[in-house]
Short mmCIF file of C-alpha atoms and ligand atoms in Angstrom, two decimals:
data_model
loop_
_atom_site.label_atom_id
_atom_site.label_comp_id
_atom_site.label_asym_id
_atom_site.label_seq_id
_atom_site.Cartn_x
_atom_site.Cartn_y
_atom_site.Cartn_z
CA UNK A 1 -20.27 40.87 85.88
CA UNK A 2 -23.79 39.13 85.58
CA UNK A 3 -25.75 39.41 82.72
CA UNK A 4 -29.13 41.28 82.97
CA UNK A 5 -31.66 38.64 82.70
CA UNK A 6 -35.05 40.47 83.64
CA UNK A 7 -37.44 41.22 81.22
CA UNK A 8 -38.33 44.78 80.29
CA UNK A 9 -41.61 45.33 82.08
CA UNK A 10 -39.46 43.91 85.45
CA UNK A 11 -36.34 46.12 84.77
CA UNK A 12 -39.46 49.27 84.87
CA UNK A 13 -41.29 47.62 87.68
CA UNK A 14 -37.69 47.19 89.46
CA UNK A 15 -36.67 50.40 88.68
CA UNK A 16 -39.98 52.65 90.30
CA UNK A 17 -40.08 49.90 93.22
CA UNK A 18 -36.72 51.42 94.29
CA UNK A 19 -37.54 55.16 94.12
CA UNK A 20 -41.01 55.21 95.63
CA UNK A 21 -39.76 54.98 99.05
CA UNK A 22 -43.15 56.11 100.64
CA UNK A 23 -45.09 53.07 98.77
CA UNK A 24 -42.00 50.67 100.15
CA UNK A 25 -43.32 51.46 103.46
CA UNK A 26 -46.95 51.09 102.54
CA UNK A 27 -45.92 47.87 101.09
CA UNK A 28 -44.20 46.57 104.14
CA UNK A 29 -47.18 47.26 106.49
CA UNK A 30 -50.06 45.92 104.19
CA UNK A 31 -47.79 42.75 104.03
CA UNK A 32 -47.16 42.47 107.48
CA UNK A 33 -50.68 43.15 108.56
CA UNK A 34 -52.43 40.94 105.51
CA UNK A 35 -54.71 44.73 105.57
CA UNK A 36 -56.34 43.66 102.35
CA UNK A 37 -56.75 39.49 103.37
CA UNK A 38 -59.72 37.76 101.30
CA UNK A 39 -60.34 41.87 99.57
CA UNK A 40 -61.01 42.10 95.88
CA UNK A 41 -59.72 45.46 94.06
CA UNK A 42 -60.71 45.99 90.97
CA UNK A 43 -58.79 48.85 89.14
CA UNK A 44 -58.52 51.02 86.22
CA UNK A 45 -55.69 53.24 86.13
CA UNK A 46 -53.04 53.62 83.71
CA UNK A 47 -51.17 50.88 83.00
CA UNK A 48 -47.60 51.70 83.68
CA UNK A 49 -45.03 50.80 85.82
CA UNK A 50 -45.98 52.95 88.93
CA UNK A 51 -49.32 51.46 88.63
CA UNK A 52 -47.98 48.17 88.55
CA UNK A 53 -46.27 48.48 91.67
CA UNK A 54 -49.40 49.92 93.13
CA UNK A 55 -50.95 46.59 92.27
CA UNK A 56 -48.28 44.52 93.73
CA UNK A 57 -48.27 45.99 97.03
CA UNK A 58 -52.38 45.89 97.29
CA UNK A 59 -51.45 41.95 96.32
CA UNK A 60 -48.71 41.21 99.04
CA UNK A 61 -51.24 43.05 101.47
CA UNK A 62 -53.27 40.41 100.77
CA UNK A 63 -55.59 41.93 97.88
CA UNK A 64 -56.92 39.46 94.84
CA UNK A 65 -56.48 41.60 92.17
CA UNK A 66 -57.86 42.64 88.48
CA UNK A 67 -56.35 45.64 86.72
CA UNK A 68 -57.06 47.32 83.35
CA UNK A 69 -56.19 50.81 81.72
CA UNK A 70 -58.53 53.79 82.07
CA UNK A 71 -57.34 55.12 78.95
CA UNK A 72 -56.89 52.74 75.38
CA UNK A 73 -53.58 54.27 74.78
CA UNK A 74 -51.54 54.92 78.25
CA UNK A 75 -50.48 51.46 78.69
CA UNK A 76 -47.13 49.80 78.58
CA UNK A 77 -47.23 46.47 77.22
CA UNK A 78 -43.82 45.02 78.65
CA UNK A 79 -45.12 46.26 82.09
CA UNK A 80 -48.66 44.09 81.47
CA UNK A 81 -46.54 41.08 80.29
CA UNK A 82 -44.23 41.08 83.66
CA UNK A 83 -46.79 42.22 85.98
CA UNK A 84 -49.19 39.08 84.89
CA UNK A 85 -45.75 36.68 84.37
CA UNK A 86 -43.52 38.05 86.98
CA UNK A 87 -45.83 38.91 89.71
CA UNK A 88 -49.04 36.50 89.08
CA UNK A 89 -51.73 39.71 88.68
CA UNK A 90 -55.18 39.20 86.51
CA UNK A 91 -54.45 41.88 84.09
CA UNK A 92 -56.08 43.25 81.03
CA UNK A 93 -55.18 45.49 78.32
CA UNK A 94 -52.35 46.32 75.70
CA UNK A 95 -51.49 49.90 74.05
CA UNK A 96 -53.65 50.78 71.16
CA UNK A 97 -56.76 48.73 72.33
CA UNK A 98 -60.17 49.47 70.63
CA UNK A 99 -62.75 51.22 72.34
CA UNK A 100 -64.43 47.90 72.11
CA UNK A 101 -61.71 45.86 74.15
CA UNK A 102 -61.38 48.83 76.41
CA UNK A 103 -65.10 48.28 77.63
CA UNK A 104 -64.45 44.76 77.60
CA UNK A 105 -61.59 45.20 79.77
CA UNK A 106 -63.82 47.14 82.13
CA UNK A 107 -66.41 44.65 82.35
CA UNK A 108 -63.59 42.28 83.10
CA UNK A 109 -63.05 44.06 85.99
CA UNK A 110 -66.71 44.38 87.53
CA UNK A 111 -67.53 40.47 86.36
CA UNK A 112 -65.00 39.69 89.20
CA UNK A 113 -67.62 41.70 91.93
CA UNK A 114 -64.80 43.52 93.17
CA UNK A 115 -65.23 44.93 97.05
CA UNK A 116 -63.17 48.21 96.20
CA UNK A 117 -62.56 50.00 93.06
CA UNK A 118 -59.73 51.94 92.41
CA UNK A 119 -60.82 54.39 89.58
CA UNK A 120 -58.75 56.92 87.20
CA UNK A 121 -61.23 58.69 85.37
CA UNK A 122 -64.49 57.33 86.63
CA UNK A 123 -65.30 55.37 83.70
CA UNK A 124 -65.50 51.91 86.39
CA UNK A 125 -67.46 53.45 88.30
CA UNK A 126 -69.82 54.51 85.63
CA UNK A 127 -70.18 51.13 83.79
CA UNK A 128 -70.88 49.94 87.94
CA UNK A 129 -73.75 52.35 88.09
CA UNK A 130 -75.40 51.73 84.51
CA UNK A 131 -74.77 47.37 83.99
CA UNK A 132 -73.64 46.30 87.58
CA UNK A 133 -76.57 47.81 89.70
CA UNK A 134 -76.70 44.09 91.55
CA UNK A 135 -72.94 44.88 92.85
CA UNK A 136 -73.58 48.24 94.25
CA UNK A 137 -75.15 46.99 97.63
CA UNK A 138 -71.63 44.75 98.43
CA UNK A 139 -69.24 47.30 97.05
CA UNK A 140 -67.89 48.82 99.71
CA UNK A 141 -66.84 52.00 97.59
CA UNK A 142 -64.23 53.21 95.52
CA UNK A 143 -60.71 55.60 95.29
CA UNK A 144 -61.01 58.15 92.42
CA UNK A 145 -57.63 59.33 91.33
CA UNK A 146 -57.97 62.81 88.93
CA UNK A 147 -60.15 66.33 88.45
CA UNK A 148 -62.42 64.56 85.78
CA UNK A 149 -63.38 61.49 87.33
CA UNK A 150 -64.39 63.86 90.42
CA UNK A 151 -65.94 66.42 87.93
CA UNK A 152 -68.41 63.26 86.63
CA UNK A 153 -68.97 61.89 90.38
CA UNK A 154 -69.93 65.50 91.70
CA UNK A 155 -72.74 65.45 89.03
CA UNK A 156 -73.65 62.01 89.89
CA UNK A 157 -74.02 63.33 93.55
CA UNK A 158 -75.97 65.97 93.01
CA UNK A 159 -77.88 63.89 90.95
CA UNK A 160 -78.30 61.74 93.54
CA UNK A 161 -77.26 58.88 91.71
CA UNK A 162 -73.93 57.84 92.85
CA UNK A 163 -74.81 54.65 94.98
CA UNK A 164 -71.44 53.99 97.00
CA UNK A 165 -68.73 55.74 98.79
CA UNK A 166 -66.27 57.35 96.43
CA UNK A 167 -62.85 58.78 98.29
CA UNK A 168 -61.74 61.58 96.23
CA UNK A 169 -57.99 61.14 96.35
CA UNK A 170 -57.29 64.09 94.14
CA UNK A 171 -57.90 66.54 96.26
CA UNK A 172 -55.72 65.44 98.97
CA UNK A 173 -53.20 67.96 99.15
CA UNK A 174 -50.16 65.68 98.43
CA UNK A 175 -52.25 64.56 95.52
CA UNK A 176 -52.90 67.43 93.53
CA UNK A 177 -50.33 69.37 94.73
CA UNK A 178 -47.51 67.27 93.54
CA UNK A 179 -49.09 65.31 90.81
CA UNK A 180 -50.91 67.47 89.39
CA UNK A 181 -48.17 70.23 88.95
CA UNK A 182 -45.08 68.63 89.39
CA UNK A 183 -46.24 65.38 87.92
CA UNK A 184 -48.09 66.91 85.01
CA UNK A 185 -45.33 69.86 84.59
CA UNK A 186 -42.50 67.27 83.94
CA UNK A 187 -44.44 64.53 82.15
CA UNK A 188 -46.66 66.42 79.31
CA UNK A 189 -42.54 67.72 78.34
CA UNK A 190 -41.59 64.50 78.57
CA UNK A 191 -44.48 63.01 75.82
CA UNK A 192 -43.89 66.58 73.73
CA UNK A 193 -40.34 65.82 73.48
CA UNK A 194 -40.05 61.93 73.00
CA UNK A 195 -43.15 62.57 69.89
CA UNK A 196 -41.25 65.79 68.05
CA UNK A 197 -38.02 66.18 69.05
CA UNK A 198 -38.65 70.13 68.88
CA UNK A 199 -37.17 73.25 71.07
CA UNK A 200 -39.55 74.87 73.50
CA UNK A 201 -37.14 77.68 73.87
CA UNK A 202 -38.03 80.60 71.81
CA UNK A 203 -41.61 79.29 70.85
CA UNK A 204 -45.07 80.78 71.86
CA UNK A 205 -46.36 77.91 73.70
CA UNK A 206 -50.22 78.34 75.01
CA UNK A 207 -51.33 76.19 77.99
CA UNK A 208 -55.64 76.42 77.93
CA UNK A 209 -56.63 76.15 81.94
CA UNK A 210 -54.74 76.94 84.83
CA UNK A 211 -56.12 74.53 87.15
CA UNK A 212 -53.03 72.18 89.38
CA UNK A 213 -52.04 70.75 85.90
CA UNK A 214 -52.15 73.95 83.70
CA UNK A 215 -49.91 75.49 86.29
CA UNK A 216 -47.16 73.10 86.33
CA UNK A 217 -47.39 73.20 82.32
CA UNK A 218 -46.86 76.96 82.06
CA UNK A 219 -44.62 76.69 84.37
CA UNK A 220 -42.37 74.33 83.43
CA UNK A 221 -42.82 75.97 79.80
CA UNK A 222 -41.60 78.71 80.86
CA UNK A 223 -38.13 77.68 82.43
CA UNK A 224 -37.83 75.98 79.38
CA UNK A 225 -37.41 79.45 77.58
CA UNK A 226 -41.32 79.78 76.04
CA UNK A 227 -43.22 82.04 76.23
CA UNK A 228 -46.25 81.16 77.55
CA UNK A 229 -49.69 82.11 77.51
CA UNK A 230 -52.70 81.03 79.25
CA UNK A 231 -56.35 80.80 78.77
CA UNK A 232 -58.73 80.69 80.94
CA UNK A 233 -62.92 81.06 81.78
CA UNK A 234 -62.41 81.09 85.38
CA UNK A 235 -61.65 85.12 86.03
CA UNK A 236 -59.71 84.00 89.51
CA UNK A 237 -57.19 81.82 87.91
CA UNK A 238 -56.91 83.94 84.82
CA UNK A 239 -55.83 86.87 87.00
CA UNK A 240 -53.58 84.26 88.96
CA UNK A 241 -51.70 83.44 85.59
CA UNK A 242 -51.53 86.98 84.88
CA UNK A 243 -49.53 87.98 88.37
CA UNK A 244 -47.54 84.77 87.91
CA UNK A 245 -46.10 86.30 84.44
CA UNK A 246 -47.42 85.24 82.30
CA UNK A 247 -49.98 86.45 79.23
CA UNK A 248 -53.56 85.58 79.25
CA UNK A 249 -56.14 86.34 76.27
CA UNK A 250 -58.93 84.57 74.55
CA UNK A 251 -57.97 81.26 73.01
CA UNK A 252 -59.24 82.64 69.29
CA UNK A 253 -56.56 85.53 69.90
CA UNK A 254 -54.09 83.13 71.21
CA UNK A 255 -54.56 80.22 68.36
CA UNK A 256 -52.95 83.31 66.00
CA UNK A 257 -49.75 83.25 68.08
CA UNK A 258 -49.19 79.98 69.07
CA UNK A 259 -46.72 77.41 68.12
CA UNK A 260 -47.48 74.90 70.48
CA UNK A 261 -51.36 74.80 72.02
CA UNK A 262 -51.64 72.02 75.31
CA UNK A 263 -55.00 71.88 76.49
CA UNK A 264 -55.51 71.29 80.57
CA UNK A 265 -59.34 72.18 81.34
CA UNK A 266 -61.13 68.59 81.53
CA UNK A 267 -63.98 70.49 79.17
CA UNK A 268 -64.34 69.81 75.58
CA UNK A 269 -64.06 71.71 72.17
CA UNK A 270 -61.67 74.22 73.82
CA UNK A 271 -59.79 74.09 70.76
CA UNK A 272 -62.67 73.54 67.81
CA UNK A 273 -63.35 74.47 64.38
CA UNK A 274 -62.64 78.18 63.77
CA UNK A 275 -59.69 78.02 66.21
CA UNK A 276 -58.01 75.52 64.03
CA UNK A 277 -58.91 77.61 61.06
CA UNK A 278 -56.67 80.37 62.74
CA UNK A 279 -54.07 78.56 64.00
CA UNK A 280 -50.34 79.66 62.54
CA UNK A 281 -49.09 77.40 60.02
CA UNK A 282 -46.95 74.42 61.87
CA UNK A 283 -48.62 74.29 65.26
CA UNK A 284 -48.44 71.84 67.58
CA UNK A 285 -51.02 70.57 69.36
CA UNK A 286 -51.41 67.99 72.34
CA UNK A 287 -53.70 66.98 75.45
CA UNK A 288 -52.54 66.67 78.92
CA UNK A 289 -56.21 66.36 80.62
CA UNK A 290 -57.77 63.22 80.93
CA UNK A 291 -60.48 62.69 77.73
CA UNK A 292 -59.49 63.22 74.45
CA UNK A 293 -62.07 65.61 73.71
CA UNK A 294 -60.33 68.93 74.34
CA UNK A 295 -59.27 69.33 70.82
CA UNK A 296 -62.28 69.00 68.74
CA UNK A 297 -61.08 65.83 66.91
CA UNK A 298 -64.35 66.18 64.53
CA UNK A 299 -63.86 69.91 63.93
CA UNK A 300 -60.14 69.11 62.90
CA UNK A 301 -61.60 66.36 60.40
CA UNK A 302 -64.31 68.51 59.36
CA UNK A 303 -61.74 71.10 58.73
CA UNK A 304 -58.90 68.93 56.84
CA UNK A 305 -58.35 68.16 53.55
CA UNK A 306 -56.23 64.44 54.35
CA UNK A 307 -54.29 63.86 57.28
CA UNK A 308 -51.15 61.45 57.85
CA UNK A 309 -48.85 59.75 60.47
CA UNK A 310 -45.40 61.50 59.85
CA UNK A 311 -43.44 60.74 63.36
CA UNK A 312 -44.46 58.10 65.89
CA UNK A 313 -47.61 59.96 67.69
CA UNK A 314 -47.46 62.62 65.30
CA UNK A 315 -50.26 63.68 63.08
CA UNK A 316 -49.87 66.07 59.89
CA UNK A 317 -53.39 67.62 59.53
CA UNK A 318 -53.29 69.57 56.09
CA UNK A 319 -56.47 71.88 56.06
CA UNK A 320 -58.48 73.19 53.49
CA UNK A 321 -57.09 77.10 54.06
CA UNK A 322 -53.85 74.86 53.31
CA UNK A 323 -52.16 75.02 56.72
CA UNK A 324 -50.65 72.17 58.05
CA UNK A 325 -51.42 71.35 62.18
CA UNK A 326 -49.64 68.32 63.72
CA UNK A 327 -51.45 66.36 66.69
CA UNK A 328 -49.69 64.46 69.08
CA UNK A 329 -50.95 61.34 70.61
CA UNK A 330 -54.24 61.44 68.69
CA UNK A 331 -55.20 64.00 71.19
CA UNK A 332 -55.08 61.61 73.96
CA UNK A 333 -53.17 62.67 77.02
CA UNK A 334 -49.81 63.05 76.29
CA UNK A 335 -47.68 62.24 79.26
CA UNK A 336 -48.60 58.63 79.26
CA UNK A 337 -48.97 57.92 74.90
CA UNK A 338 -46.03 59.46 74.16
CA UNK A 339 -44.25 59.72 77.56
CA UNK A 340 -43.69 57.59 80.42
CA UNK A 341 -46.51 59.43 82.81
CA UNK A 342 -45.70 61.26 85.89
CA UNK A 343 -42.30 60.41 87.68
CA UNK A 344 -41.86 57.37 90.12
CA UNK A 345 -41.33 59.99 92.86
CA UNK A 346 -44.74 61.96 92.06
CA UNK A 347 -46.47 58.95 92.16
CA UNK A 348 -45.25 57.74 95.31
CA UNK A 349 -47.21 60.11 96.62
CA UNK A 350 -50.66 59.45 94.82
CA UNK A 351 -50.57 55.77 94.93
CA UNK A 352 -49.27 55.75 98.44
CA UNK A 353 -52.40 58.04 99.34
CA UNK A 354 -54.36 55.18 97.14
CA UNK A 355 -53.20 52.35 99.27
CA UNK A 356 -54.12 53.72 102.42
CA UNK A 357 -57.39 55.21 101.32
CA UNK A 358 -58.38 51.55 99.96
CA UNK A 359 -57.43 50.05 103.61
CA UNK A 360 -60.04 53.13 105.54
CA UNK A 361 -62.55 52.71 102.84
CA UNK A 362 -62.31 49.06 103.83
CA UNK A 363 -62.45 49.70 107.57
CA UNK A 364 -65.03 52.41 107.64
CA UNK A 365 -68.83 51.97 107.68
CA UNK A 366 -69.81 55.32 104.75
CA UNK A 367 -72.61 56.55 102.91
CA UNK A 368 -72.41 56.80 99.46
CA UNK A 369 -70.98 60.51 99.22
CA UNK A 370 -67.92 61.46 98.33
CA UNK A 371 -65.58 61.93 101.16
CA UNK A 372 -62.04 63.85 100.85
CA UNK A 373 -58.85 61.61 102.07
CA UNK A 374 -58.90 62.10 106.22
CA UNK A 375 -56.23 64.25 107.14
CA UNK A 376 -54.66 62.28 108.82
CA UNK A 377 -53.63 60.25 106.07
CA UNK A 378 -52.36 63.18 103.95
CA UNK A 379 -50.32 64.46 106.62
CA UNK A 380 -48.73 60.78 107.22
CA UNK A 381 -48.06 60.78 103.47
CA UNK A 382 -46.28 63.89 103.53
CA UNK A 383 -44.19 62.92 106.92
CA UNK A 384 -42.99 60.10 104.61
CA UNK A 385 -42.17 62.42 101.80
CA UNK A 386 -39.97 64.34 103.95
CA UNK A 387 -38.16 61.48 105.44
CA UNK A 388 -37.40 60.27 102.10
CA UNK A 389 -36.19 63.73 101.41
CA UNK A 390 -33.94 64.00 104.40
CA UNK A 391 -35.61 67.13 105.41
CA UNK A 392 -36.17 67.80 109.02
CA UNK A 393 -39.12 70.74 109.92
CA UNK A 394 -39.50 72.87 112.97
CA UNK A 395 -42.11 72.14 115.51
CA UNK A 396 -44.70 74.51 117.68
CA UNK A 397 -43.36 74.93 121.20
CA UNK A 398 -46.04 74.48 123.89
CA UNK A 399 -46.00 77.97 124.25
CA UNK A 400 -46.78 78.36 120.68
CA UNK A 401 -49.75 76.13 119.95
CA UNK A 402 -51.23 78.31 123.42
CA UNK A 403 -50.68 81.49 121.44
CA UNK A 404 -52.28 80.18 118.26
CA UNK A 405 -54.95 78.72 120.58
CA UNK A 406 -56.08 81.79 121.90
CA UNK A 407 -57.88 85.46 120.15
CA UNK A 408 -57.26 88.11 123.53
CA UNK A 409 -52.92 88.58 122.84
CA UNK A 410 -53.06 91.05 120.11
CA UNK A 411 -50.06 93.05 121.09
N1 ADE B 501 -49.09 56.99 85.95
C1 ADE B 501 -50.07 56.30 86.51
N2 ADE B 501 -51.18 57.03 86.65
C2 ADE B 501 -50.87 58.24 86.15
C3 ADE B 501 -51.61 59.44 86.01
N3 ADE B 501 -52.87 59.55 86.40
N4 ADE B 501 -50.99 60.48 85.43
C4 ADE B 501 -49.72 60.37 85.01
N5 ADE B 501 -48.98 59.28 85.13
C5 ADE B 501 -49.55 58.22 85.70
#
């Protein structure tokens, strides 16, 4: 038997490469066609294995190359070493980075005058619109990946300011479908678990927002034995939760029950001061949207007497009503600080949709709006998905597609 001689950033890299099938076949193509020949991509995602393969494949497609995090703490810093040694990408970044270095990293990225940007969280595209103005006229657009980086380029929009073409990739529908359910339903458990090795089962376990992501929380809360409870300002998707099973109230009623509070909304101060006043003695509380800004991080000083590290990612807050609160992950999102993000399969899917939205951006003369991913890719993604699933579908007969074609056959 050999001995394993790969690093640890190549075992990960290795180890997503094989089970995002979809991407392989991406990968092949771009290669074969040199799609992205004499193309810089700039990027800011997080900086994990799945990303790094997204990287490689935009490389062997022909792609030069610069990659940083979109988030200080998301990044894996055995995948950053192998992906710059092993596979020659410009990268920038490391876990637990300042706020400083993480602007610096960004302005890495822009000082190379990228043609396409590849955006999680819209903070590259940002710094491009307030200290790169000169690049805007050769950029020819960028890929935004989640709900708050479209959130921020809707205002822009409307605002008229956004200056380039932005492809919102998470609406495709085997984006958010998958990834932000599936992907966000398994991973936030994963980060939960890995930070406080507690049970789920038997606990009161509120998820605030039942957007793609808050589903897949409550959800997966749920068959874990919680019981769950949403909140909710949108009266639609409150009454959603509600027929789905499970309880919705106010979050200053539901603070009083709760063991374990994960925010989902992309807003801030859903959990602030006098919620963490009324919180039950021992609660746990963690982030799985994008900014760290859902729990009030000043409130919860403002409220605390002292506050220490007592597990890796875990915070004790004691306050000055004497309860004790522990935050995970500093509030930061805690699939990718405490877990390993979304799995390789889930992402397969996003960063596959990525790939070929950064090869029509590049072939497409667009204004600078935001444009969904065409169809046609979406549906070519999920034709993949299914072959790598071994799942066969039926098809309309001619006879069909007539019948669906026409309004006069009622009976
Ligand atoms: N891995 C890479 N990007 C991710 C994302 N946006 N969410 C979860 N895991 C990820």
């Amino acid at each position: 038997m050999s001995v394993n001689a790969y690093s640890e950033g190549k075992q990960k890299i290795e180890w997503v490469i094989s089970h995002m099938p979809i991407l392989n076949n991406i990968d092949n193509k771009l290669k074969e066609e040199r799609s992205f020949k004499n193309v810089k991509i700039g990027m800011a995602l997080h900086l994990e294995a799945k990303t790094a393969y997204l990287s490689i494949a935009l490389k062997n497609g022909g792609a030069d190359i610069r990659i940083t995090s979109c988030n200080p703490l998301s990044s894996d810093d055995s995948v950053i070493k192998s992906l710059h040694e092993d596979y020659g990408v410009s990268v920038y970044g490391k876990k637990g980075e300042s706020d400083t270095e993480y602007w610096e990293y960004l302005h890495n990225i822009l000082d190379f005058s990228p043609d396409i940007i590849i955006d999680d969280g819209a903070d590259l595209i940002s710094l491009l619109h307030r200290e790169y103005t000169h690049l805007i006229h050769d950029t020819k657009g960028a890929n935004e990946e989640t709900t708050t980086g479209i959130v921020r380029l809707k205002a822009m929009e409307k605002k008229r300011e956004l200056k380039i073409p932005v492809i919102d990739v998470n609406d495709a529908s085997m984006k958010h479908l998958f990834d932000n359910r599936y992907g966000t339903g398994q991973s936030t458990f994963d980060g939960i678990f890995s930070a406080t090795n507690l049970t789920i089962a038997g606990s009161t376990f509120v998820v605030a927002g039942y957007g793609w992501c808050g589903r897949g929380i409550a959800m997966r809360a749920k068959g874990l034995g919680a019981e769950v409870v949403v909140t909710e300002i949108d009266p639609v998707k409150a009454i959603e939760a509600r027929m789905d099973g499970f309880s919705v109230m106010p979050m200053k009623k539901a603070v009083g029950v709760a063991d374990f509070i994960v925010t989902a909304t992309g807003c801030k101060d859903v959990v602030s001061k006098k919620d963490l006043l009324n919180c039950k003695n021992g609660a746990v509380l963690a982030n799985a949207g994008h900014f760290n800004k859902e729990v009030s991080l000043k409130d919860l000083d403002a409220v605390s007497k002292s506050h220490r590290t007592v597990r890796r990612y875990v915070d004790e807050y004691v306050l000055e009503n004497g309860k004790k609160l522990y935050l995970l992950g500093e509030g930061r999102l805690i699939n990718l600080v405490a877990g390993q993000g979304h799995p390789a399969e889930i992402m397969d899917m996003s960063f596959s949709l990525q790939a070929l939205s950064a090869k029509y951006l590049l072939n497409e003369k667009l204004k600078s709006k935001i444009y969904p991913v065409p169809a046609k890719i979406d549906r070519y993604v999920a034709m993949l998905k299914l072959k790598s699933m071994g799942i066969k579908i039926d098809h309309l007969t001619k006879e069909q597609k007539l019948y669906l074609s026409e309004w006069d056959e009622g009976t």
